[in-house]
Amino acid sequence: MEIQAYLRERRELVEAALARLMLSASGPFARHIEAMRYSLFSGGKRLRPILCLAAVDAVDGSEAARQGAMPPACALECIHTYSLIHDDLPAMDDDEFRRGKPTNHTVYGEAEAILAGDGLLTWAFELLSGKATAGLPEQARLAIIQCIARAAGPLGMVGGQSLDMLYQGRDAGYDVLHSIHKSKTGALICAAIEAGAIAAGASREQTRALHDYGAQVGLAFQIVDDLLDLESTMEELGKSVGKDVEAGKLTFPAIFGVETSHIMARDAVGAAQKALADFDEKADPLRALARYIVERRK
Amino acid sequence: MEIQAYLRERRELVEAALARLMLSASGPFARHIEAMRYSLFSGGKRLRPILCLAAVDAVDGSEAARQGAMPPACALECIHTYSLIHDDLPAMDDDEFRRGKPTNHTVYGEAEAILAGDGLLTWAFELLSGKATAGLPEQARLAIIQCIARAAGPLGMVGGQSLDMLYQGRDAGYDVLHSIHKSKTGALICAAIEAGAIAAGASREQTRALHDYGAQVGLAFQIVDDLLDLESTMEELGKSVGKDVEAGKLTFPAIFGVETSHIMARDAVGAAQKALADFDEKADPLRALARYIVERRK
């Protein structure tokens, strides 16, 4: 399959769904919603929603199944966007550019950027529990909320970001690096796959296999992210580069060197492919996405 | 009924449930969880959980019903606590004291305070969708998540805080003040009552009446909060006072004067009592709580 065409088509589906579901910037809270929309509609890769929908396809290739998973897919993107807004804050990574545009706090100020993040996070759960997901069984809706909240919460993404800040400029080994990235990036990517599996009514075996795929893809994604920060240019990446070294962050290339990190990323993607062994060609998009994740340039 | 004894007893129940449900500060994310716990266990009034449980009692006085509503009651307190941590940040109200103790960012730094807030907010939804609420019907669990997310989200508490920041030092009329306080404080107090009603299986009429009660009590609470900031001392309140005037905030006494504000608070409590007209003595705690809200000194 042609991955670029696939990504473009899927990104357009996700953009359309986000545009349809997201609050419009009117009424008394117009400025707040505008700040949320600014970061949500700023040309992200939409990788988490795309992974979620591809997991649905692997289990149940019907259009109805894909439609049912679209609101959870959008909620994942809202949570990812909130995490970027908060990560970029002056008190955190202090970044001025993201996706080639000024960061949220640069445009709306620090207070509103904190609130825009809070708003996106909370709204994701409003979306997950509301009318938009009413077509899914109640048990599945609760399981999806649980899976996403856990992945985004104190033992997942937020905890990982906290650990990342805590270890800046400090020496630590692979176990800490692994904890950071498994939670900070891996958990939400894994939850995207799992939410798709739940929405599509996957069997226990399928769910386990997709979970393994998600864990490996999440790991590969983070290693490549660390490498891109080192090897890419700001024009390619749309955000400041070389920040990890500058901030003394614990990264894969910092611990293992560039060459070994590349090998580790490829190994993780190999393991991800292996996890899909029992799936038929409906999982081909997941297979292609795993390859894309190590080959991407941004 | 003796309100102080009632509040003390209920507060102890809520403290015990929070202590049982909340993550313990161990493992790789120990410091992050410690920061969450620092603010969560800092001697709050636990008013939202207490209101939630009192709404349950008004509908179904059984111990089982109260136990079933305890996790949602605790989730409300986590969300309230997260909002205080973020409100206190230097970029927001820049407060050094809260509940008589240094604010979260004063102790853990700005980055961790942002993340501790994010963690508490996300964990609230983990709690609401997980094992802890498994005793409630699935439909009720989803309805509670929806009600709380909506109240805390961009059209509720977060939106209200954004508006509050936006209008600092600016002249505006009662409609803006009303929007701010209805969303910033009123919405979550109202959601506490509604979540209790849903958990207890209230009828449509009961839910409507309790919603009206919640809206009036939320309004009274905010008016009294504004008055306390003006009339209280830091020793009484446990947080800095006179900050509203200093920051040029839109408050009830600023627009209506102190005397009229007192009358408005009493009127709102009167309307709250009226909304409970069709309830029997099981709603006496709600009635007493409404009176307490205008008479409290902190």
Coordinates of C-alpha atoms in Angstrom, one line a residue:
Chain A
M1 CA 0.0 0.0 0.0
E2 CA 1.0 3.6 -0.6
I3 CA 1.5 4.9 2.9
Q4 CA 1.6 8.6 2.0
A5 CA -1.7 8.4 0.2
Y6 CA -3.2 6.4 3.0
L7 CA -2.0 8.8 5.7
R8 CA -3.4 11.8 3.7
E9 CA -6.8 10.2 3.2
R10 CA -7.1 9.1 6.9
R11 CA -5.9 12.5 8.1
E12 CA -8.7 14.1 6.1
L13 CA -11.2 11.8 7.6
V14 CA -10.0 12.7 11.1
E15 CA -9.8 16.5 10.3
A16 CA -13.4 16.3 9.1
A17 CA -14.6 14.5 12.2
L18 CA -12.7 16.8 14.6
A19 CA -14.2 19.8 12.8
R20 CA -17.7 18.3 13.1
L21 CA -17.3 17.3 16.8
M22 CA -15.3 20.1 18.3
L23 CA -17.0 23.1 19.9
S24 CA -17.2 26.2 17.8
A25 CA -15.6 29.4 19.1
S26 CA -18.7 31.4 19.8
G27 CA -20.6 32.5 23.0
P28 CA -19.2 33.7 26.2
F29 CA -16.3 31.2 26.1
A30 CA -15.3 32.1 22.5
R31 CA -11.7 33.0 23.3
H32 CA -11.1 29.9 25.4
I33 CA -12.4 27.7 22.7
E34 CA -10.4 29.6 20.1
A35 CA -7.3 28.8 22.0
M36 CA -8.2 25.2 22.2
R37 CA -9.0 25.1 18.4
Y38 CA -5.7 27.0 17.6
S39 CA -3.6 24.0 18.7
L40 CA -6.1 21.3 17.8
F41 CA -6.3 22.5 14.2
S42 CA -2.6 23.2 13.6
G43 CA -1.7 20.5 11.1
G44 CA -0.8 17.6 13.3
K45 CA 0.0 14.2 11.9
R46 CA -3.1 12.7 13.6
L47 CA -1.1 9.6 14.2
R48 CA -3.0 8.5 17.3
P49 CA -6.4 8.6 15.6
I50 CA -5.0 7.0 12.5
L51 CA -3.6 4.1 14.6
C52 CA -6.9 3.8 16.4
L53 CA -8.8 3.5 13.2
A54 CA -6.3 1.1 11.7
A55 CA -6.7 -1.1 14.7
V56 CA -10.5 -1.1 14.1
D57 CA -9.9 -2.0 10.5
A58 CA -7.7 -4.9 11.5
V59 CA -10.5 -6.4 13.5
D60 CA -13.6 -5.3 11.6
G61 CA -13.2 -3.7 8.2
S62 CA -16.7 -2.2 8.1
E63 CA -17.4 1.4 7.6
A64 CA -19.8 1.3 10.5
A65 CA -17.0 0.1 12.9
R66 CA -14.7 2.9 11.7
Q67 CA -17.4 5.5 12.2
G68 CA -18.1 4.2 15.7
A69 CA -14.5 4.6 16.7
M70 CA -14.1 8.1 15.3
P71 CA -15.1 9.9 18.5
P72 CA -12.6 8.0 20.6
A73 CA -10.0 8.6 17.9
C74 CA -10.8 12.4 18.1
A75 CA -10.6 12.3 21.9
L76 CA -7.1 10.8 21.7
E77 CA -6.0 13.7 19.5
C78 CA -7.5 16.2 22.0
I79 CA -5.5 14.6 24.8
H80 CA -2.4 14.5 22.7
T81 CA -2.8 18.2 21.8
Y82 CA -3.4 19.2 25.4
S83 CA -0.1 17.4 26.4
L84 CA 1.8 19.3 23.7
I85 CA 0.4 22.7 24.9
H86 CA 1.4 21.9 28.5
D87 CA 4.8 20.5 27.5
D88 CA 5.6 23.6 25.5
L89 CA 4.9 26.0 28.5
P90 CA 7.7 28.2 29.8
A91 CA 7.7 26.2 33.1
M92 CA 8.2 23.0 31.1
D93 CA 10.1 22.7 27.8
D94 CA 9.7 26.4 27.0
D95 CA 9.2 25.9 23.2
E96 CA 8.2 28.7 20.9
F97 CA 7.3 26.7 17.8
R98 CA 5.2 23.6 17.3
R99 CA 4.1 22.2 14.0
G100 CA 5.7 25.2 12.4
K101 CA 3.5 27.7 14.2
P102 CA 4.0 29.7 17.4
T103 CA 3.1 27.7 20.5
N104 CA -0.2 28.2 22.3
H105 CA 1.2 30.3 25.1
T106 CA 3.1 32.5 22.7
V107 CA -0.2 33.4 21.1
Y108 CA -2.6 33.3 24.0
G109 CA -0.4 33.8 27.0
E110 CA 0.6 31.4 29.7
A111 CA -2.7 31.4 31.7
E112 CA -4.9 30.7 28.7
A113 CA -2.5 28.0 27.4
I114 CA -2.7 26.2 30.7
L115 CA -6.5 26.5 30.5
A116 CA -6.7 25.5 26.8
G117 CA -4.9 22.3 27.7
D118 CA -7.2 21.7 30.7
G119 CA -10.1 22.3 28.4
L120 CA -9.0 19.9 25.7
L121 CA -8.3 17.2 28.3
T122 CA -11.7 17.6 30.0
W123 CA -13.6 17.9 26.7
A124 CA -12.1 14.6 25.5
F125 CA -13.9 12.9 28.4
E126 CA -17.1 14.8 27.6
L127 CA -16.8 13.5 24.1
L128 CA -16.1 9.9 25.2
S129 CA -19.1 9.8 27.5
G130 CA -21.6 11.8 25.5
K131 CA -24.0 11.4 22.5
A132 CA -21.1 11.0 20.0
T133 CA -20.2 7.5 21.3
A134 CA -23.8 6.5 22.0
G135 CA -23.6 3.9 19.1
L136 CA -21.1 1.8 21.0
P137 CA -22.2 -0.6 23.7
E138 CA -22.1 1.0 27.2
Q139 CA -19.5 -1.5 28.5
A140 CA -17.2 -0.7 25.6
R141 CA -17.6 3.0 26.1
L142 CA -16.6 2.7 29.8
A143 CA -13.7 0.4 28.8
I144 CA -12.4 3.0 26.3
I145 CA -12.7 5.8 28.9
Q146 CA -10.8 3.6 31.4
C147 CA -8.1 2.7 28.9
I148 CA -7.5 6.3 27.7
A149 CA -7.7 7.8 31.2
R150 CA -5.2 5.3 32.5
A151 CA -2.8 5.9 29.6
A152 CA -3.0 9.7 30.0
G153 CA -2.9 9.7 33.8
P154 CA -0.4 9.7 36.6
L155 CA 0.9 6.2 35.8
G156 CA 1.0 7.0 32.1
M157 CA 1.6 10.1 30.1
V158 CA 1.4 12.8 32.9
G159 CA 3.6 10.7 35.1
G160 CA 6.1 10.2 32.3
Q161 CA 6.3 13.9 31.7
S162 CA 6.9 14.5 35.4
L163 CA 9.7 12.0 35.4
D164 CA 11.1 13.6 32.2
M165 CA 11.3 16.9 34.0
L166 CA 12.7 15.4 37.2
Y167 CA 15.6 13.7 35.3
Q168 CA 16.6 16.6 33.2
G169 CA 20.3 17.1 33.5
R170 CA 20.6 14.1 35.8
D171 CA 22.4 10.9 35.1
A172 CA 20.3 7.8 35.0
G173 CA 20.2 4.4 33.4
Y174 CA 18.1 2.6 30.8
D175 CA 15.4 1.7 33.3
V176 CA 14.5 5.3 34.0
L177 CA 14.7 6.2 30.3
H178 CA 12.4 3.2 29.6
S179 CA 9.9 4.3 32.4
I180 CA 9.8 7.8 31.0
H181 CA 9.2 6.9 27.4
K182 CA 6.9 3.9 28.0
S183 CA 4.7 6.2 30.0
K184 CA 5.2 9.6 28.3
T185 CA 4.7 8.5 24.7
G186 CA 4.1 4.8 24.6
A187 CA 1.1 4.7 26.8
L188 CA -1.2 6.9 24.7
I189 CA -0.1 5.3 21.5
C190 CA -0.8 1.9 23.0
A191 CA -4.2 3.2 24.2
A192 CA -5.0 4.4 20.7
I193 CA -4.6 0.9 19.5
E194 CA -6.5 -0.6 22.4
A195 CA -9.4 1.8 22.1
G196 CA -9.7 0.8 18.5
A197 CA -9.7 -2.9 19.5
I198 CA -12.4 -2.3 22.1
A199 CA -14.6 -0.3 19.8
A200 CA -14.3 -3.0 17.1
G201 CA -15.2 -5.7 19.6
A202 CA -11.9 -7.5 19.3
S203 CA -11.4 -10.9 21.0
R204 CA -9.2 -11.4 24.0
E205 CA -6.4 -12.8 21.8
Q206 CA -6.7 -10.0 19.2
T207 CA -6.6 -7.4 22.0
R208 CA -3.5 -8.9 23.5
A209 CA -1.8 -9.0 20.1
L210 CA -2.8 -5.4 19.3
H211 CA -1.5 -4.4 22.7
D212 CA 1.9 -5.9 22.0
Y213 CA 1.9 -4.2 18.6
G214 CA 1.1 -0.8 20.3
A215 CA 3.8 -1.2 22.9
Q216 CA 6.5 -1.8 20.2
V217 CA 5.2 0.9 17.9
G218 CA 5.2 3.3 20.9
L219 CA 8.8 2.5 21.7
A220 CA 9.9 2.8 18.1
F221 CA 8.1 6.2 17.8
Q222 CA 9.9 7.6 20.8
I223 CA 13.3 6.4 19.7
V224 CA 12.7 8.0 16.3
D225 CA 11.5 11.2 18.0
D226 CA 14.7 11.4 20.0
L227 CA 16.7 10.8 16.8
L228 CA 14.8 13.4 14.8
D229 CA 15.5 16.0 17.5
L230 CA 19.2 15.3 16.9
E231 CA 19.4 14.7 13.2
S232 CA 16.6 16.9 11.7
T233 CA 16.3 20.6 10.9
M234 CA 13.7 23.0 12.2
E235 CA 12.3 23.4 8.7
E236 CA 11.7 19.6 8.4
L237 CA 10.4 19.2 11.9
G238 CA 8.3 22.4 12.4
K239 CA 9.6 22.7 15.9
S240 CA 12.9 23.6 17.6
V241 CA 15.5 20.9 17.3
G242 CA 18.5 20.0 19.4
K243 CA 16.5 20.9 22.5
D244 CA 16.9 17.5 24.2
V245 CA 20.7 17.8 24.3
E246 CA 20.5 21.4 25.4
A247 CA 18.1 20.5 28.3
G248 CA 20.2 17.5 29.2
K249 CA 17.3 15.2 28.6
L250 CA 17.5 11.4 28.9
T251 CA 17.1 10.2 25.4
F252 CA 17.8 7.0 23.5
P253 CA 20.7 8.4 21.4
A254 CA 22.2 9.9 24.6
I255 CA 22.3 6.6 26.3
F256 CA 22.8 4.1 23.4
G257 CA 24.3 6.3 20.7
V258 CA 22.8 7.1 17.3
E259 CA 23.6 3.9 15.5
T260 CA 22.3 1.5 18.2
S261 CA 19.2 3.7 18.6
H262 CA 18.4 3.2 14.9
I263 CA 18.8 -0.5 15.3
M264 CA 16.6 -0.5 18.4
A265 CA 13.8 1.3 16.5
R266 CA 14.0 -1.2 13.7
D267 CA 13.9 -4.1 16.1
A268 CA 10.8 -2.7 17.8
V269 CA 9.1 -2.3 14.5
G270 CA 10.0 -5.9 13.7
A271 CA 8.5 -7.1 17.0
A272 CA 5.4 -5.0 16.2
Q273 CA 5.0 -6.8 12.8
K274 CA 5.4 -10.1 14.5
A275 CA 2.6 -9.3 17.0
L276 CA 0.3 -9.1 14.0
A277 CA 1.2 -12.6 12.7
D278 CA -2.3 -14.0 13.2
F279 CA -4.1 -11.1 11.5
D280 CA -5.1 -11.2 7.8
E281 CA -4.6 -8.4 5.2
K282 CA -7.0 -6.2 7.1
A283 CA -4.0 -5.4 9.3
D284 CA -1.9 -4.2 6.4
P285 CA -2.4 -0.6 7.3
L286 CA -1.1 -1.3 10.8
R287 CA 1.9 -3.0 9.2
A288 CA 2.5 -0.1 6.9
L289 CA 2.1 2.4 9.8
A290 CA 4.8 0.6 11.8
R291 CA 7.2 0.9 8.9
Y292 CA 6.3 4.5 8.4
I293 CA 7.0 5.3 12.1
V294 CA 10.7 4.4 11.8
E295 CA 11.1 5.9 8.3
R296 CA 9.3 9.3 8.9
R297 CA 11.3 12.5 8.7
K298 CA 9.0 14.5 11.1
Chain B
M1 CA -29.5 19.0 62.9
E2 CA -26.1 20.1 64.2
I3 CA -24.3 21.1 61.0
Q4 CA -20.7 21.2 62.4
A5 CA -21.0 17.7 63.7
Y6 CA -22.5 16.5 60.5
L7 CA -19.8 18.2 58.4
R8 CA -17.1 16.7 60.6
E9 CA -18.5 13.2 60.3
R10 CA -19.0 13.4 56.6
R11 CA -15.6 14.9 56.1
E12 CA -14.1 12.0 57.9
L13 CA -16.0 9.5 55.6
V14 CA -14.7 11.4 52.5
E15 CA -11.1 11.5 53.8
A16 CA -11.2 7.8 54.5
A17 CA -12.5 7.0 51.0
L18 CA -10.0 9.3 49.3
A19 CA -7.2 7.7 51.3
R20 CA -8.4 4.2 50.3
L21 CA -8.9 5.1 46.6
M22 CA -6.1 7.4 45.8
L23 CA -2.8 6.2 44.4
S24 CA 0.0 5.8 46.9
A25 CA 3.3 7.7 46.4
S26 CA 5.6 4.8 45.5
G27 CA 7.1 3.4 42.3
P28 CA 8.7 5.4 39.5
F29 CA 6.1 8.1 39.7
A30 CA 6.4 8.6 43.4
R31 CA 7.2 12.3 43.3
H32 CA 4.4 13.1 40.9
I33 CA 1.9 11.2 43.1
E34 CA 3.3 12.9 46.2
A35 CA 2.6 16.3 44.6
M36 CA -1.0 15.3 43.8
R37 CA -1.5 14.0 47.3
Y38 CA 0.0 17.1 48.9
S39 CA -2.9 19.2 47.6
L40 CA -5.5 16.5 47.8
F41 CA -4.9 15.9 51.5
S42 CA -4.4 19.4 52.7
G43 CA -7.5 19.8 54.8
G44 CA -10.2 21.0 52.3
K45 CA -13.8 21.4 53.4
R46 CA -14.8 18.5 51.1
L47 CA -17.9 20.5 50.3
R48 CA -18.5 19.0 46.8
P49 CA -18.3 15.4 48.0
I50 CA -20.5 16.2 51.0
L51 CA -23.1 17.8 48.7
C52 CA -23.0 14.8 46.4
L53 CA -23.6 12.4 49.3
A54 CA -26.3 14.6 50.8
A55 CA -28.1 14.5 47.4
V56 CA -27.9 10.7 47.5
D57 CA -29.4 10.7 51.0
A58 CA -32.2 13.0 49.8
V59 CA -33.2 10.4 47.2
D60 CA -32.2 7.1 48.8
G61 CA -31.1 7.1 52.5
S62 CA -29.5 3.7 52.4
E63 CA -25.9 3.0 53.3
A64 CA -25.4 1.1 50.0
A65 CA -26.5 4.1 47.9
R66 CA -24.1 6.3 49.8
Q67 CA -21.2 3.8 49.3
G68 CA -22.0 3.6 45.6
A69 CA -21.7 7.4 45.2
M70 CA -18.4 7.7 47.2
P71 CA -16.1 7.2 44.2
P72 CA -17.9 9.9 42.1
A73 CA -17.8 12.1 45.3
C74 CA -14.0 11.6 45.5
A75 CA -13.6 12.3 41.8
L76 CA -15.3 15.6 42.3
E77 CA -12.8 16.5 45.0
C78 CA -9.9 15.6 42.7
I79 CA -11.2 17.9 40.0
H80 CA -11.8 20.7 42.5
T81 CA -8.3 20.2 43.8
Y82 CA -6.7 20.3 40.4
S83 CA -8.6 23.5 39.6
L84 CA -7.2 25.1 42.8
I85 CA -3.6 24.0 41.9
H86 CA -3.8 25.5 38.4
D87 CA -5.7 28.7 39.7
D88 CA -2.9 29.3 42.2
L89 CA -0.1 29.2 39.5
P90 CA 2.1 32.3 39.0
A91 CA 0.6 32.7 35.5
M92 CA -2.9 32.7 37.0
D93 CA -3.8 34.1 40.5
D94 CA -0.2 33.7 41.7
D95 CA -1.1 32.6 45.3
E96 CA 1.3 31.5 47.9
F97 CA -1.1 30.0 50.4
R98 CA -4.0 27.7 50.2
R99 CA -5.8 26.1 53.1
G100 CA -3.1 27.6 55.3
K101 CA -0.3 25.8 53.5
P102 CA 2.1 26.8 50.8
T103 CA 0.6 26.3 47.4
N104 CA 1.6 23.3 45.2
H105 CA 3.9 25.2 42.9
T106 CA 5.6 26.8 45.9
V107 CA 6.6 23.4 47.2
Y108 CA 7.0 21.4 44.0
G109 CA 7.8 24.0 41.4
E110 CA 5.7 25.3 38.5
A111 CA 6.2 22.4 36.1
E112 CA 5.2 19.7 38.6
A113 CA 2.2 21.8 39.9
I114 CA 0.9 21.9 36.3
L115 CA 1.4 18.2 36.0
A116 CA 0.0 17.4 39.5
G117 CA -3.2 19.2 38.4
D118 CA -3.3 17.4 35.1
G119 CA -2.7 14.1 36.9
L120 CA -5.6 14.7 39.4
L121 CA -8.0 15.7 36.6
T122 CA -7.1 12.6 34.5
W123 CA -7.2 10.3 37.5
A124 CA -10.7 11.5 38.4
F125 CA -11.9 10.0 35.1
E126 CA -9.8 6.9 35.7
L127 CA -11.6 6.5 39.0
L128 CA -15.1 7.2 37.5
S129 CA -14.7 4.6 34.7
G130 CA -12.9 1.9 36.7
K131 CA -13.5 -0.8 39.2
A132 CA -14.4 1.6 42.0
T133 CA -17.7 2.5 40.3
A134 CA -18.5 -1.0 39.0
G135 CA -21.4 -1.3 41.5
L136 CA -23.4 1.3 39.7
P137 CA -25.4 0.6 36.5
E138 CA -23.3 1.2 33.3
Q139 CA -25.7 3.9 32.1
A140 CA -25.5 5.8 35.4
R141 CA -21.7 5.6 35.3
L142 CA -21.6 7.1 31.8
A143 CA -24.2 9.8 32.8
I144 CA -22.0 10.7 35.8
I145 CA -18.9 11.0 33.7
Q146 CA -20.8 13.1 31.2
C147 CA -22.2 15.4 33.9
I148 CA -18.9 15.9 35.6
A149 CA -16.9 16.4 32.4
R150 CA -19.3 18.9 31.1
A151 CA -19.3 20.9 34.3
A152 CA -15.5 20.9 34.5
G153 CA -14.9 21.5 30.8
P154 CA -14.7 24.4 28.4
L155 CA -18.3 25.4 28.8
G156 CA -18.1 25.0 32.6
M157 CA -15.3 25.4 35.1
V158 CA -12.3 25.8 32.8
G159 CA -14.2 28.2 30.6
G160 CA -15.2 30.2 33.6
Q161 CA -11.6 30.5 34.8
S162 CA -10.6 31.6 31.4
L163 CA -13.3 34.3 31.4
D164 CA -12.3 35.4 34.9
M165 CA -8.7 35.9 33.7
L166 CA -9.9 37.7 30.6
Y167 CA -11.9 40.2 32.5
Q168 CA -9.4 41.0 35.2
G169 CA -9.1 44.8 35.5
R170 CA -11.8 45.3 32.9
D171 CA -15.2 46.8 33.3
A172 CA -18.1 44.5 32.7
G173 CA -21.7 44.1 33.7
Y174 CA -23.7 41.5 35.6
D175 CA -24.1 39.2 32.6
V176 CA -20.4 38.6 32.4
L177 CA -20.0 38.2 36.2
H178 CA -22.9 35.8 36.1
S179 CA -21.3 33.8 33.2
I180 CA -18.1 33.6 35.1
H181 CA -19.4 32.4 38.4
K182 CA -22.1 30.2 37.0
S183 CA -19.4 28.3 35.1
K184 CA -16.3 28.8 37.3
T185 CA -17.9 27.7 40.6
G186 CA -21.5 27.0 40.1
A187 CA -21.2 24.3 37.5
L188 CA -19.1 21.8 39.5
I189 CA -21.2 22.4 42.7
C190 CA -24.3 21.7 40.6
A191 CA -22.6 18.6 39.1
A192 CA -21.9 17.3 42.6
I193 CA -25.6 17.4 43.3
E194 CA -26.5 15.9 40.0
A195 CA -24.0 13.1 40.2
G196 CA -25.5 12.2 43.5
A197 CA -28.9 12.2 42.0
I198 CA -27.9 10.0 39.1
A199 CA -26.0 7.6 41.4
A200 CA -29.1 7.3 43.7
G201 CA -31.4 6.6 40.7
A202 CA -33.4 9.8 41.2
S203 CA -36.6 10.4 39.2
R204 CA -36.7 13.0 36.5
E205 CA -38.7 15.4 38.8
Q206 CA -36.2 14.8 41.7
T207 CA -33.3 15.4 39.3
R208 CA -34.8 18.7 38.1
A209 CA -35.4 19.9 41.7
L210 CA -31.9 18.9 42.8
H211 CA -30.5 20.7 39.8
D212 CA -32.3 23.9 40.8
Y213 CA -31.1 23.5 44.4
G214 CA -27.5 23.0 43.1
A215 CA -27.7 26.1 40.8
Q216 CA -28.8 28.3 43.7
V217 CA -26.4 26.9 46.2
G218 CA -23.6 27.4 43.7
L219 CA -24.5 31.0 43.3
A220 CA -24.7 31.6 47.0
F221 CA -21.4 29.9 47.5
Q222 CA -19.7 32.2 45.0
I223 CA -21.2 35.4 46.4
V224 CA -20.1 34.4 49.9
D225 CA -16.6 33.5 48.6
D226 CA -16.3 37.0 47.1
L227 CA -17.5 38.5 50.4
L228 CA -15.1 36.4 52.5
D229 CA -12.2 37.6 50.3
L230 CA -13.2 41.1 51.3
E231 CA -14.3 40.7 54.9
S232 CA -12.1 37.9 56.3
T233 CA -8.6 37.6 57.5
M234 CA -5.9 35.3 56.3
E235 CA -5.9 33.5 59.6
E236 CA -9.6 32.7 59.2
L237 CA -9.5 31.8 55.5
G238 CA -6.1 30.0 55.2
K239 CA -5.3 31.8 52.0
S240 CA -4.4 35.3 51.0
V241 CA -7.3 37.8 51.2
G242 CA -8.1 41.0 49.4
K243 CA -6.7 39.5 46.2
D244 CA -9.8 40.1 44.2
V245 CA -9.7 43.8 44.6
E246 CA -6.0 43.9 44.0
A247 CA -6.3 41.9 40.8
G248 CA -9.3 44.0 39.7
K249 CA -11.5 41.0 39.6
L250 CA -15.2 41.1 38.7
T251 CA -16.9 40.1 42.0
F252 CA -20.4 40.4 43.4
P253 CA -19.5 43.1 46.1
A254 CA -17.6 45.0 43.4
I255 CA -20.7 45.2 41.2
F256 CA -23.5 45.2 43.8
G257 CA -21.9 46.4 47.0
V258 CA -21.4 44.4 50.2
E259 CA -24.9 44.8 51.6
T260 CA -26.8 43.8 48.4
S261 CA -24.4 40.9 47.9
H262 CA -25.3 39.6 51.4
I263 CA -29.0 39.9 50.5
M264 CA -28.4 38.1 47.1
A265 CA -26.7 35.2 48.9
R266 CA -29.6 34.8 51.4
D267 CA -32.1 35.0 48.5
A268 CA -30.3 32.3 46.6
V269 CA -30.3 30.0 49.7
G270 CA -34.0 30.7 50.1
A271 CA -34.6 29.6 46.5
A272 CA -32.5 26.5 47.1
Q273 CA -34.7 25.6 50.1
K274 CA -37.8 26.1 48.0
A275 CA -36.5 23.8 45.3
L276 CA -36.5 21.0 47.9
A277 CA -40.2 21.5 48.8
D278 CA -41.2 18.1 47.6
F279 CA -38.5 16.2 49.5
D280 CA -39.1 14.7 52.9
E281 CA -36.8 14.9 55.9
K282 CA -34.1 12.8 54.1
A283 CA -33.3 16.2 52.4
D284 CA -32.6 17.9 55.8
P285 CA -28.8 17.6 55.3
L286 CA -29.1 19.5 52.0
R287 CA -31.3 22.1 53.7
A288 CA -28.7 22.5 56.5
L289 CA -25.8 22.7 53.9
A290 CA -27.5 25.5 52.1
R291 CA -27.8 27.5 55.3
Y292 CA -24.2 26.7 56.2
I293 CA -23.0 27.9 52.8
V294 CA -24.1 31.5 53.6
E295 CA -23.1 31.4 57.2
R296 CA -19.6 29.9 56.8
R297 CA -16.6 32.0 57.8
K298 CA -14.2 30.2 55.4

